[in-house]
Each structure stands twice: as C-alpha cells, then as structure tokens.
mmCIF file of C-alpha atoms and ligand atoms in Angstrom:
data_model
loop_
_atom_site.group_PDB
_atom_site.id
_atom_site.type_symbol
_atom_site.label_atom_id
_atom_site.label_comp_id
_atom_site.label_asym_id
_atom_site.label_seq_id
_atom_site.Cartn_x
_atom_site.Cartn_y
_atom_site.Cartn_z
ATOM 1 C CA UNK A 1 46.246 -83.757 108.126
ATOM 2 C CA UNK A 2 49.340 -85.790 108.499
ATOM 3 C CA UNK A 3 49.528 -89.411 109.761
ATOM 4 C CA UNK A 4 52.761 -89.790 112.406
ATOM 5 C CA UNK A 5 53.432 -93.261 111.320
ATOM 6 C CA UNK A 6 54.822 -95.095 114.322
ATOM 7 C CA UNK A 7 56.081 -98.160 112.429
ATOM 8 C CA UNK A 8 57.980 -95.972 110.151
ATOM 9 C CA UNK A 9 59.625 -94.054 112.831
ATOM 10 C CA UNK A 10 60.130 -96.787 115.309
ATOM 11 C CA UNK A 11 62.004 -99.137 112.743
ATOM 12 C CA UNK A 12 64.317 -95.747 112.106
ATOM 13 C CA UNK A 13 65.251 -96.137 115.983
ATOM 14 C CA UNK A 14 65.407 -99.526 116.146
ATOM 15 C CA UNK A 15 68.206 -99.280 113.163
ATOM 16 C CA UNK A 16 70.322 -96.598 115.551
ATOM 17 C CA UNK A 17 69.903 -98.768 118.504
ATOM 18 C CA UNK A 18 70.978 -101.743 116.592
ATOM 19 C CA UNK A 19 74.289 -99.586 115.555
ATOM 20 C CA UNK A 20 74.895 -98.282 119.040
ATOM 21 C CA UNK A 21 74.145 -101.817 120.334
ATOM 22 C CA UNK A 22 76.948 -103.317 117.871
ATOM 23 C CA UNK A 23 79.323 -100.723 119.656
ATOM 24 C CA UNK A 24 78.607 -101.560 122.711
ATOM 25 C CA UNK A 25 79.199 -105.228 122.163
ATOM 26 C CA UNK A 26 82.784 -104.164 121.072
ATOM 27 C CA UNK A 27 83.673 -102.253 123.980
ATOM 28 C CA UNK A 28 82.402 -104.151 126.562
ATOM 29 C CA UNK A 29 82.539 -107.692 124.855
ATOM 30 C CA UNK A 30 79.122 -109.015 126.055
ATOM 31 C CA UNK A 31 75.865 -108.054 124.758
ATOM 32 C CA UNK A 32 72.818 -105.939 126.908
ATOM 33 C CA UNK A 33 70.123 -108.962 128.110
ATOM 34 C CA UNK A 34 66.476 -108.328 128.893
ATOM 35 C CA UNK A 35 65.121 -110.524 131.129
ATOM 36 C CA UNK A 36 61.061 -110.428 130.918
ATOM 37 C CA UNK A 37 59.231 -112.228 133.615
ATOM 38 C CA UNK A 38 55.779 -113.208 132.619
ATOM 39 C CA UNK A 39 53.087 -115.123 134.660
ATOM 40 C CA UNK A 40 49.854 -116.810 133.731
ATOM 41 C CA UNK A 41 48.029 -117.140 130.306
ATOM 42 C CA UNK A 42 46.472 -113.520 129.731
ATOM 43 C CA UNK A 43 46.944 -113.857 125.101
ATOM 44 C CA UNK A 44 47.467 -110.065 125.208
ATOM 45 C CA UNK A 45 50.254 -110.491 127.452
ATOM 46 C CA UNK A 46 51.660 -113.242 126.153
ATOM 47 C CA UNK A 47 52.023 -111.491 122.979
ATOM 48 C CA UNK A 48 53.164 -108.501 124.090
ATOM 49 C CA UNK A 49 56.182 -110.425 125.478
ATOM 50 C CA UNK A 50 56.699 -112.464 122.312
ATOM 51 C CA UNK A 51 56.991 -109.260 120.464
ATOM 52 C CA UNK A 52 59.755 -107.831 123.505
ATOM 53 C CA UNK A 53 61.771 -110.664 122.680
ATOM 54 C CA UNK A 54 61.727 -110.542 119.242
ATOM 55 C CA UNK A 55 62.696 -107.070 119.358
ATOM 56 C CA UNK A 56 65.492 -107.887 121.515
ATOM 57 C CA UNK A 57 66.595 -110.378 119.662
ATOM 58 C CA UNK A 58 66.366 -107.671 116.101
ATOM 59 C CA UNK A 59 68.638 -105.029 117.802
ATOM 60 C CA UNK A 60 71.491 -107.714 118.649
ATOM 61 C CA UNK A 61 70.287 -108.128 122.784
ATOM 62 C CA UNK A 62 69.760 -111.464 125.064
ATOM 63 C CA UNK A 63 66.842 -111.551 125.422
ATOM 64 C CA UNK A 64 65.166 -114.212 128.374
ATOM 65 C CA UNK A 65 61.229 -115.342 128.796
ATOM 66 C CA UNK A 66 60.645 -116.584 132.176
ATOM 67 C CA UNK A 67 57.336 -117.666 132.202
ATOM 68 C CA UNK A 68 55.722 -118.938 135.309
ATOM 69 C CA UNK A 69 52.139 -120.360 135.912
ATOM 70 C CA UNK A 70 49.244 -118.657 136.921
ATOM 71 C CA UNK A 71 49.595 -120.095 140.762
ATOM 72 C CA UNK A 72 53.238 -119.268 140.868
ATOM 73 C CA UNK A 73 53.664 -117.749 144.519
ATOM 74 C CA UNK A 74 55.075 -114.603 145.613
ATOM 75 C CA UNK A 75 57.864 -116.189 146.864
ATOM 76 C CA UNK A 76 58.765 -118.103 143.646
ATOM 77 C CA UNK A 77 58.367 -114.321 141.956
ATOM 78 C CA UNK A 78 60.357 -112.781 144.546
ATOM 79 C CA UNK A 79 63.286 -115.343 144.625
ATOM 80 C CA UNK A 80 63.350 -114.972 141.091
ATOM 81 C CA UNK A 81 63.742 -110.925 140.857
ATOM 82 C CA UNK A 82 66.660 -111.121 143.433
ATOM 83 C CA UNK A 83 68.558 -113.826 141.183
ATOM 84 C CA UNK A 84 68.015 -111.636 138.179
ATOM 85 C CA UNK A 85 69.166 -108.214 140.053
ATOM 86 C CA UNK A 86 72.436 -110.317 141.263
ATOM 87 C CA UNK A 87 72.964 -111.477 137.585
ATOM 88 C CA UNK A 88 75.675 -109.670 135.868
ATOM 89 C CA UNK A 89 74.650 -110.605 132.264
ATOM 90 C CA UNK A 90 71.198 -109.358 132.731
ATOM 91 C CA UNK A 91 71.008 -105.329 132.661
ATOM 92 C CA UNK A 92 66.984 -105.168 131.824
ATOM 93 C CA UNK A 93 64.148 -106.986 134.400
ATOM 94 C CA UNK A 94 60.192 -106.420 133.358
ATOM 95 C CA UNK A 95 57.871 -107.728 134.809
ATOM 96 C CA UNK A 96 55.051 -107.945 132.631
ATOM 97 C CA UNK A 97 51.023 -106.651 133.934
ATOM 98 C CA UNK A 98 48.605 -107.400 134.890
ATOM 99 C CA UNK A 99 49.849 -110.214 137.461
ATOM 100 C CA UNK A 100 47.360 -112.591 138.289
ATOM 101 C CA UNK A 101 45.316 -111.075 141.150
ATOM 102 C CA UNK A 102 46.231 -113.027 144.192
ATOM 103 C CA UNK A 103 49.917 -110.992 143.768
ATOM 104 C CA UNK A 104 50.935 -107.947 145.053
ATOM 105 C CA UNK A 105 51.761 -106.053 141.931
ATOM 106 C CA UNK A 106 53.224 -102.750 143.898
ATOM 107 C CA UNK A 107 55.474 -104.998 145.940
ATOM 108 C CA UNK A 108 56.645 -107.289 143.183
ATOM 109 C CA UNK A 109 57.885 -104.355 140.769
ATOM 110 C CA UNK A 110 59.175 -102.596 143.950
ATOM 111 C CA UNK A 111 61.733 -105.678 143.859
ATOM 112 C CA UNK A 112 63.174 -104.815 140.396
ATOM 113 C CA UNK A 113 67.079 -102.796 140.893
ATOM 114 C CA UNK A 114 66.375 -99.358 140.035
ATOM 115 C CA UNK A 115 68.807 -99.501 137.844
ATOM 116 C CA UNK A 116 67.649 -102.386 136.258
ATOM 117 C CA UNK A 117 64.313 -100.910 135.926
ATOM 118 C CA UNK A 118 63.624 -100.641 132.387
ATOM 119 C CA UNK A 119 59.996 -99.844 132.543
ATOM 120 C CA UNK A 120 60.828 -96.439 134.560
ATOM 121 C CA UNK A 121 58.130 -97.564 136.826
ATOM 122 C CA UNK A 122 60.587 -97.557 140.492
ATOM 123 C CA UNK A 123 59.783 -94.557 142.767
ATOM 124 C CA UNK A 124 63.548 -93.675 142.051
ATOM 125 C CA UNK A 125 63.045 -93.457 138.724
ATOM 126 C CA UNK A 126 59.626 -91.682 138.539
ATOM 127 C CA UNK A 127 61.196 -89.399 141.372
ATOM 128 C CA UNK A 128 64.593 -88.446 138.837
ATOM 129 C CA UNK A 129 62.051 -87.536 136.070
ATOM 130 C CA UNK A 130 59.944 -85.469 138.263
ATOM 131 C CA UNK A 131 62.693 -83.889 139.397
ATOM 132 C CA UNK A 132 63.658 -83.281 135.643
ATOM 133 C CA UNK A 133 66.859 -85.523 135.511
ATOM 134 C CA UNK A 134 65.523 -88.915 134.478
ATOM 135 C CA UNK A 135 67.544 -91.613 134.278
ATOM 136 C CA UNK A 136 64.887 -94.105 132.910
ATOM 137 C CA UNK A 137 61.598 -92.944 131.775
ATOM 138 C CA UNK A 138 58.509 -94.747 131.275
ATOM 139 C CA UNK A 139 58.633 -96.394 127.408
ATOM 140 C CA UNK A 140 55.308 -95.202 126.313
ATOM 141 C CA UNK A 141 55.721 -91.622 127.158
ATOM 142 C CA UNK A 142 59.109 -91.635 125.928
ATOM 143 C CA UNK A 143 57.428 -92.884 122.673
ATOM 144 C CA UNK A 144 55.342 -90.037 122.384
ATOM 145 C CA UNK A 145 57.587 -87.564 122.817
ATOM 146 C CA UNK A 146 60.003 -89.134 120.429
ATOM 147 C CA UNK A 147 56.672 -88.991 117.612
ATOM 148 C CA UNK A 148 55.890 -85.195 118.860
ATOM 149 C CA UNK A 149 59.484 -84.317 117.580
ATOM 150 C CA UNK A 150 59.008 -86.458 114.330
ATOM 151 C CA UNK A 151 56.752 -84.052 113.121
ATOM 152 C CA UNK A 152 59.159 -81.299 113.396
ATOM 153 C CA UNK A 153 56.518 -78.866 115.336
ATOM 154 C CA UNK A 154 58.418 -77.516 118.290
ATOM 155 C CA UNK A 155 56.273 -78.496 121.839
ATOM 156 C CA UNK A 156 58.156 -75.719 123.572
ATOM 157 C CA UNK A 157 55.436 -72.885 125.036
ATOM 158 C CA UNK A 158 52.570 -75.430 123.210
ATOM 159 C CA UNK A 159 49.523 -76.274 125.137
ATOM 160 C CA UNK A 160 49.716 -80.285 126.077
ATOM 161 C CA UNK A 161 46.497 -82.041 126.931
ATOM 162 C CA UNK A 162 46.518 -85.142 128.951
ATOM 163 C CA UNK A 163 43.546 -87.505 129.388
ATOM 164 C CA UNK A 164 44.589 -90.116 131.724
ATOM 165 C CA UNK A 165 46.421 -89.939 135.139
ATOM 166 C CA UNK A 166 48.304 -93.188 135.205
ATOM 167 C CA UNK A 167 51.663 -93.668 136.474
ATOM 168 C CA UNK A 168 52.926 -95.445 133.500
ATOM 169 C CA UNK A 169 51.363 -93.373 131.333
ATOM 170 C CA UNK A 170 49.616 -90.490 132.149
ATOM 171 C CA UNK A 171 51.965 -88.765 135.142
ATOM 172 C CA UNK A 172 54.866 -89.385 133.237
ATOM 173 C CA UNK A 173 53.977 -88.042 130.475
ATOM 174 C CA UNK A 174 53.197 -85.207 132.082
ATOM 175 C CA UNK A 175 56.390 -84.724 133.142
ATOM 176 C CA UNK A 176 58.362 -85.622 130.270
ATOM 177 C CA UNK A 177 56.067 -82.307 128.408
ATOM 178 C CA UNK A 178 57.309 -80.143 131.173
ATOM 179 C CA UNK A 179 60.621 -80.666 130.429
ATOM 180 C CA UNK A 180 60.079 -80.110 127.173
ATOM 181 C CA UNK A 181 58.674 -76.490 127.998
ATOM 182 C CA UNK A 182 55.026 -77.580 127.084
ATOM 183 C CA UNK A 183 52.145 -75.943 129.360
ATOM 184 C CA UNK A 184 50.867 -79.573 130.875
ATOM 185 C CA UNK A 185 47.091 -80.138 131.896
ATOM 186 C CA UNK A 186 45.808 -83.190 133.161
ATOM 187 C CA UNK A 187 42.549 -84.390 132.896
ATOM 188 C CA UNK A 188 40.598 -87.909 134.546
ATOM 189 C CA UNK A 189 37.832 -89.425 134.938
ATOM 190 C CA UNK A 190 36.462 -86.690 137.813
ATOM 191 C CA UNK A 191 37.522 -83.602 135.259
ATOM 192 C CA UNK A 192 34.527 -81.230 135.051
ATOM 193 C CA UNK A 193 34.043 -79.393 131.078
ATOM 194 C CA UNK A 194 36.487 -82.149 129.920
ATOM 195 C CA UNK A 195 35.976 -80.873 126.312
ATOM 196 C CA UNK A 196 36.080 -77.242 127.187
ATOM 197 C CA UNK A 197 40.266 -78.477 128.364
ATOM 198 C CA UNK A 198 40.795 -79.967 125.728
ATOM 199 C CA UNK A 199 39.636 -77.990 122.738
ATOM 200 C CA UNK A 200 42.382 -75.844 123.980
ATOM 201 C CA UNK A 201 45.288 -78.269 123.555
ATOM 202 C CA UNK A 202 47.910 -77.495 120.565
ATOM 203 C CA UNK A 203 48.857 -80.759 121.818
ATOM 204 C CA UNK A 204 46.700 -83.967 122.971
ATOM 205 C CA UNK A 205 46.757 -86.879 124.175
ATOM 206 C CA UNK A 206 44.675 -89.442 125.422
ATOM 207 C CA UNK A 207 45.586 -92.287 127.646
ATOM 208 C CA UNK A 208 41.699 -93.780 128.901
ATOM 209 C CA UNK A 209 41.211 -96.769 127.639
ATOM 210 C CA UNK A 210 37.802 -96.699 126.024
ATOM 211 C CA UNK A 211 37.407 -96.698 122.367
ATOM 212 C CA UNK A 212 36.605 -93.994 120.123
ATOM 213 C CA UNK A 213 36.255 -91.542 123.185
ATOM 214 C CA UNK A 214 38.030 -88.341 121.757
ATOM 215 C CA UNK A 215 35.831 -87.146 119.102
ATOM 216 C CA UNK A 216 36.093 -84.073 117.112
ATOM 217 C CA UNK A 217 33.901 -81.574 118.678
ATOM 218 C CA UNK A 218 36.710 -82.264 121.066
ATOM 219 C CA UNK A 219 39.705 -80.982 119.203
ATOM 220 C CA UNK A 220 41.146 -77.504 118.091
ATOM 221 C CA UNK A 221 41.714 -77.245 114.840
ATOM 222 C CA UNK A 222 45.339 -77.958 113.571
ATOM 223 C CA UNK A 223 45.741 -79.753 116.690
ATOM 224 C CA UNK A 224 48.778 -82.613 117.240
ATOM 225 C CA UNK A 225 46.599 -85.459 118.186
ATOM 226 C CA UNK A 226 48.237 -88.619 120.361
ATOM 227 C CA UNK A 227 46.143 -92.078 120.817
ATOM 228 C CA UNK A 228 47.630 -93.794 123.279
ATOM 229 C CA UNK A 229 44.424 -95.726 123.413
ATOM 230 C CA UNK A 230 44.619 -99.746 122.636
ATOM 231 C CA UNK A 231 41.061 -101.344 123.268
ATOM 232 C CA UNK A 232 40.132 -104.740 122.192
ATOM 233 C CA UNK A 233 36.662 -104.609 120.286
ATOM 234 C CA UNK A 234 34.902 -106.880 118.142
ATOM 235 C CA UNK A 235 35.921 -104.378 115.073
ATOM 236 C CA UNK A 236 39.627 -105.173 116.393
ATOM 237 C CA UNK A 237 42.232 -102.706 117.470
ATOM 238 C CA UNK A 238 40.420 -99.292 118.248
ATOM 239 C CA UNK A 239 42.034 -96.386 120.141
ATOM 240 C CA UNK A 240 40.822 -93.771 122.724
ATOM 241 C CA UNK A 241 40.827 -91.239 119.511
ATOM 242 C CA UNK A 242 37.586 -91.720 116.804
ATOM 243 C CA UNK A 243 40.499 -91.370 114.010
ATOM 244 C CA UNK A 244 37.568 -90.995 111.209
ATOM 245 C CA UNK A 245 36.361 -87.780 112.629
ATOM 246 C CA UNK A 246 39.504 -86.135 114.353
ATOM 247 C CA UNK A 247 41.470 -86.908 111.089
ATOM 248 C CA UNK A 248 39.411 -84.090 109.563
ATOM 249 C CA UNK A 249 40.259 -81.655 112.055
ATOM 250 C CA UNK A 250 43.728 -82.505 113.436
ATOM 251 C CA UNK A 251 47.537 -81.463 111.760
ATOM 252 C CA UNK A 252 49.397 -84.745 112.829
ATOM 253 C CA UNK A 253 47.497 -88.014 114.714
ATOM 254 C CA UNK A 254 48.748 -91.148 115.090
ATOM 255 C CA UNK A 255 46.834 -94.606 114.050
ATOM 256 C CA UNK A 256 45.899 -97.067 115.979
ATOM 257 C CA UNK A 257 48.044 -99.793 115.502
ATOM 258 C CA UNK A 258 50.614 -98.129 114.104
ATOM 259 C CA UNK A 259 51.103 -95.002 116.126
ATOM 260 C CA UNK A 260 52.423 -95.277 119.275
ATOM 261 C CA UNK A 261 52.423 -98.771 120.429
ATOM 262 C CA UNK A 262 55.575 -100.117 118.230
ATOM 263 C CA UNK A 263 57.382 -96.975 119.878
ATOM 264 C CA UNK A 264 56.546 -98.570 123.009
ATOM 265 C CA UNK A 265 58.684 -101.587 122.478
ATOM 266 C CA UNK A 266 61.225 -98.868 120.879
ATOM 267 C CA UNK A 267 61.603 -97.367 123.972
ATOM 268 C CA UNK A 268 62.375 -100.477 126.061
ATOM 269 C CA UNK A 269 65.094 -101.149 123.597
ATOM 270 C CA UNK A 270 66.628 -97.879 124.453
ATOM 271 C CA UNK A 271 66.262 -98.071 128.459
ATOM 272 C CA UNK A 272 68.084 -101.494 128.306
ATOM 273 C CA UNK A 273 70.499 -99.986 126.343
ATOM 274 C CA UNK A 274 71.183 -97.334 128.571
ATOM 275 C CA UNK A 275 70.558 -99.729 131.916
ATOM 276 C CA UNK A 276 73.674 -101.621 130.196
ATOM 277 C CA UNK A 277 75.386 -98.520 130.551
ATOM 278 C CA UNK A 278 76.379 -97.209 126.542
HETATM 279 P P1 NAD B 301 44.411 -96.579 133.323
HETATM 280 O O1 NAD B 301 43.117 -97.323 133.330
HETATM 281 O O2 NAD B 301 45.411 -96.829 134.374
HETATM 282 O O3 NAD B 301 44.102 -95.015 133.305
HETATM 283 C C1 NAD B 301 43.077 -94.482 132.543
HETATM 284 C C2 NAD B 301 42.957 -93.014 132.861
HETATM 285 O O4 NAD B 301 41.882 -92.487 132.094
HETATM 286 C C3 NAD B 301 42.658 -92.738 134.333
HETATM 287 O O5 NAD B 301 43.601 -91.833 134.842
HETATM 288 C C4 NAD B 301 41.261 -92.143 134.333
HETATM 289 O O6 NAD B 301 41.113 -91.104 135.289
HETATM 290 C C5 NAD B 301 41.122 -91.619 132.916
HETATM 291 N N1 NAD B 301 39.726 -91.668 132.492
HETATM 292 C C6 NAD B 301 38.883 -92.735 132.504
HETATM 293 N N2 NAD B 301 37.666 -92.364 132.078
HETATM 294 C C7 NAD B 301 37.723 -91.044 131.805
HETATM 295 C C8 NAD B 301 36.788 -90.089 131.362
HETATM 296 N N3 NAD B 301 35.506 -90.425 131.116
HETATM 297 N N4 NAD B 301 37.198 -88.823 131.189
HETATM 298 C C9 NAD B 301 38.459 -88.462 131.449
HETATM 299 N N5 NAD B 301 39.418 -89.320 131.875
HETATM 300 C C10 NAD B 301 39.043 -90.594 132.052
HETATM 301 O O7 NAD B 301 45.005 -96.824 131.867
HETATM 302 P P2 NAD B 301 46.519 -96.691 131.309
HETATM 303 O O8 NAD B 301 47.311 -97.831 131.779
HETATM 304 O O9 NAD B 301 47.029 -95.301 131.497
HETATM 305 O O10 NAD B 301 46.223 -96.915 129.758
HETATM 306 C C11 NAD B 301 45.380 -96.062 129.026
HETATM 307 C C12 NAD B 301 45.204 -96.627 127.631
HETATM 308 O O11 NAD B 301 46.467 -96.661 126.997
HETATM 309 C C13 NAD B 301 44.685 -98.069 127.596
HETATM 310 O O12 NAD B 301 43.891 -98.223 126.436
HETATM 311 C C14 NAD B 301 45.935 -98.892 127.460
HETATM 312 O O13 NAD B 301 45.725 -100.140 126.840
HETATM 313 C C15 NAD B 301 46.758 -97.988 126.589
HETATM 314 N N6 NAD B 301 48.205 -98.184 126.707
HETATM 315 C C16 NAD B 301 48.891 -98.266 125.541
HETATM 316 C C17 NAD B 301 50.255 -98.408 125.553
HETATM 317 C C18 NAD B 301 50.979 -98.468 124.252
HETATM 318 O O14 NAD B 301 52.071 -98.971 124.183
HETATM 319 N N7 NAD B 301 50.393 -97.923 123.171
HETATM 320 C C19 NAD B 301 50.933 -98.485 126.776
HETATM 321 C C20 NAD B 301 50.212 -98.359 127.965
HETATM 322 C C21 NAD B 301 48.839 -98.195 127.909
#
C-alpha cells in the first residue's frame, strides 16, 4: 500500500503556479486577485478562508477577505457581488458555505460572473464540464484527479466508484472520470447493495460525510482508494475512509488531513489563474 501524500503533491503545484503566476505578472503587469466573501462566525469557515488567503498570498496573488456579519442582508451580499464582478483587478469571487440560513445560498452564488467563478459551481460552468469542455471545474474534484495521476496508474477503461452525489463534489467528479475514460458509478444515500458497487471499483471514492464509513470488507483488493471525507470528531480530523483497515487492502489511499483537502486550495489557485486569463 502506498500513501498519495496530498501535501507533498499540492506544494509541487503550488511551486508551478507560483512560476506561471510570475509570468503572468510580466505580461500583463498586474497580478490575478481573489476576492473571498465570507459571512458570520462558523471557526471551520473562518479558517478555511484564512488558509485561501494565505495561499494566495504564497503563489504571488491579491488576495481580499470581505467578511460580513452574521445579519448581513441579501442586499448588502448582493450589492457586494455586482461591485466585485465590475472590478477589473479582481478575476476570482468565492463565496464561502454554508451562509447563515436566513440567505438564499442558490441565488447568492448564482450572482458570481461565470467567468469569475472560481469554485466551478455556476450552471455554465457545471454545464461546459458536462458537456466535456470545462472551462472551470469544481477544486475538489479537480484535486482528485490531479492525485489519481500522481500515482502513475492510468484511470482510462478503470472502474470509478463514487459515494456521494453532490454538486460540488460528487456530480463533478463524476464527470471529470468520464472524461478521463473511467467507467463512472454513483452511489447515495438511497443505493441498494452499496458494498456489492463498490467492491467492484479499481477506483473509489467517497464523498459522505460520516466518519470511518468505508471499511474494508468494502474494498477490492489493490484498489485506488480516495477520502474525500473531512468530519469533525472528538478524535479530530477523521475521513469517510476507516484508513486503519482499508490501508491493508488498498494500492494507493490518501490520509486524512493530508490527502485531498490541501489539493483543494491547490485547485482554486489554478482556476484563478486561469479566470485571470494565463
Ligand atoms: P453532501 O452532504 O452534500 O453529500 C453527501 C453525499 O453522501 C450525498 O450525495 C448522499 O447521498 C451520500 N450519502 C450519505 N449517506 C450515505 C450512505 N449511507 N450511503 C451512501 N451514500 C450516502 O456532502 P459533500 O459536500 O459532497 O461533502 C462530502 C464530504 O466531503 C464531507 O465530509 C465534506 O466535509 C467533505 N468535503 C471535503 C472537501 C475537501 O476539500 N477535502 C471539499 C468538499 C467536501
């Protein structure tokens, strides 16, 4: 069994992007900017966005924190988005989830510029990609496919297991296999013989959200295993994979932290880049 160590990997992007990022800011004389919008106090959030802008900031980007309280109105949101999409020095917008619940979440991110839409999450975008010409994929699927071709396995004509039919995760993902040539399945919460599916996946992934859920009477042997997984427990950090037992059983399978969630933030890196138009 091999680990796929996301850190490892995702600092080798981060180095290319940083390049490519220098070369941009000699052709076009102004750097790519990320503008993440952020409202409320959620801790997980809030560090999530810390670690955008950080990131941002690593590569050579603007990077901007607009944080708003957890009251702020729709209209306050909404004024805000349309200033940002107007703003020439500002190629990225995120809006960072969960919104507090008295906001529409569909109609805020609906006000992002598709091409501004670094998250991939726009129906234009998630309508290129399932018509196989993305311009802007979702960053956590992108991850994974970028730490399926790390291990130098080809995914072409493979078997690829999904658990989890999300649209930032799950459906995209999806898609982003098919264009790899993989033979997608996805399974949910209403799949019937879940286990029967997915012992007979060269590839899996899961994408639930409930710890330690994949164990390994679950797996093929020699399979490539994915935890997309991050729960909060009291034993910290878990994923949707039990690592201890599918570790004995799997070729490649990524930790959790450590696996795919710095690719995550990799991948946002790259969509600004490419929003900025390298
Ligand atoms: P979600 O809640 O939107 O979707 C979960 C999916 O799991 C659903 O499609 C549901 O049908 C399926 N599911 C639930 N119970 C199931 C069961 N018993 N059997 C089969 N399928 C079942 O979650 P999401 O936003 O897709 O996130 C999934 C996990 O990935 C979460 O732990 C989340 O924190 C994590 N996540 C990680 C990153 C990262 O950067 N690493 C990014 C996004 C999400």
């Amino acid at each position: 069994m091999k680990i796929i160590d996301g850190k490892a990997i995702s600092e080798k992007v981060r180095n290319e992007i940083k390049e490519q990022t220098q070369v941009y800011i000699n052709k076009h004389g102004r750097k790519p900017g990320l503008a993440v919008i952020i409202a409320g106090d959620n801790p997980a959030s809030k560090t999530y966005v810390a670690n955008k802008i950080k990131a941002c900031k690593e590569v050579g980007f603007n990077s901007y924190c607009i944080e708003f309280p957890k009251n702020v109105s729709e209209d306050t949101l909404t004024k805000k988005i349309i200033e940002l999409n107007n703003n020439e020095d500002i190629d990225g917008i995120l809006v960072q989830l969960p919104l507090p619940s008295h906001l529409n979440e569909k109609y805020i991110l609906s006000l992002i510029a598709d091409n501004k839409d670094v998250d991939g999450f726009s129906a234009y975008n998630m309508g290129l990609l399932a018509l196989g010409r993305p311009k802007i994929a979702a960053c956590t699927p992108l991850g994974v496919i970028e730490l399926l071709k790390s291990t130098g396995e080809s995914i072409e004509g493979k078997h690829a297991v999904i658990i989890g039919r999300s649209n930032i995760v799950g459906k995209p993902m999806a898609m982003l296999l098919l264009m790899e040539n993989a033979t997608v399945t996805i399974c949910h919460s209403k799949t019937k013989n879940l286990s029967e599916i997915t012992k007979t996946a060269d590839i899996l992934i899961a994408a639930i959200g409930k710890p330690c859920f994949v164990k390994k009477d679950m797996v093929k042997e020699d399979a490539i295993v994915i935890d997309v997984g991050i729960n909060r427990t009291e034993k910290g950090l878990q994923g949707d994979v039990d690592f201890n037992e599918v570790s004995e059983i799997a070729s490649y399978i990524t930790p959790v932290p450590g696996g795919v969630g710095p690719m995550t933030i990799t991948m946002l890196l790259k969509n600004t880049l490419t929003a900025a138009g390298l």
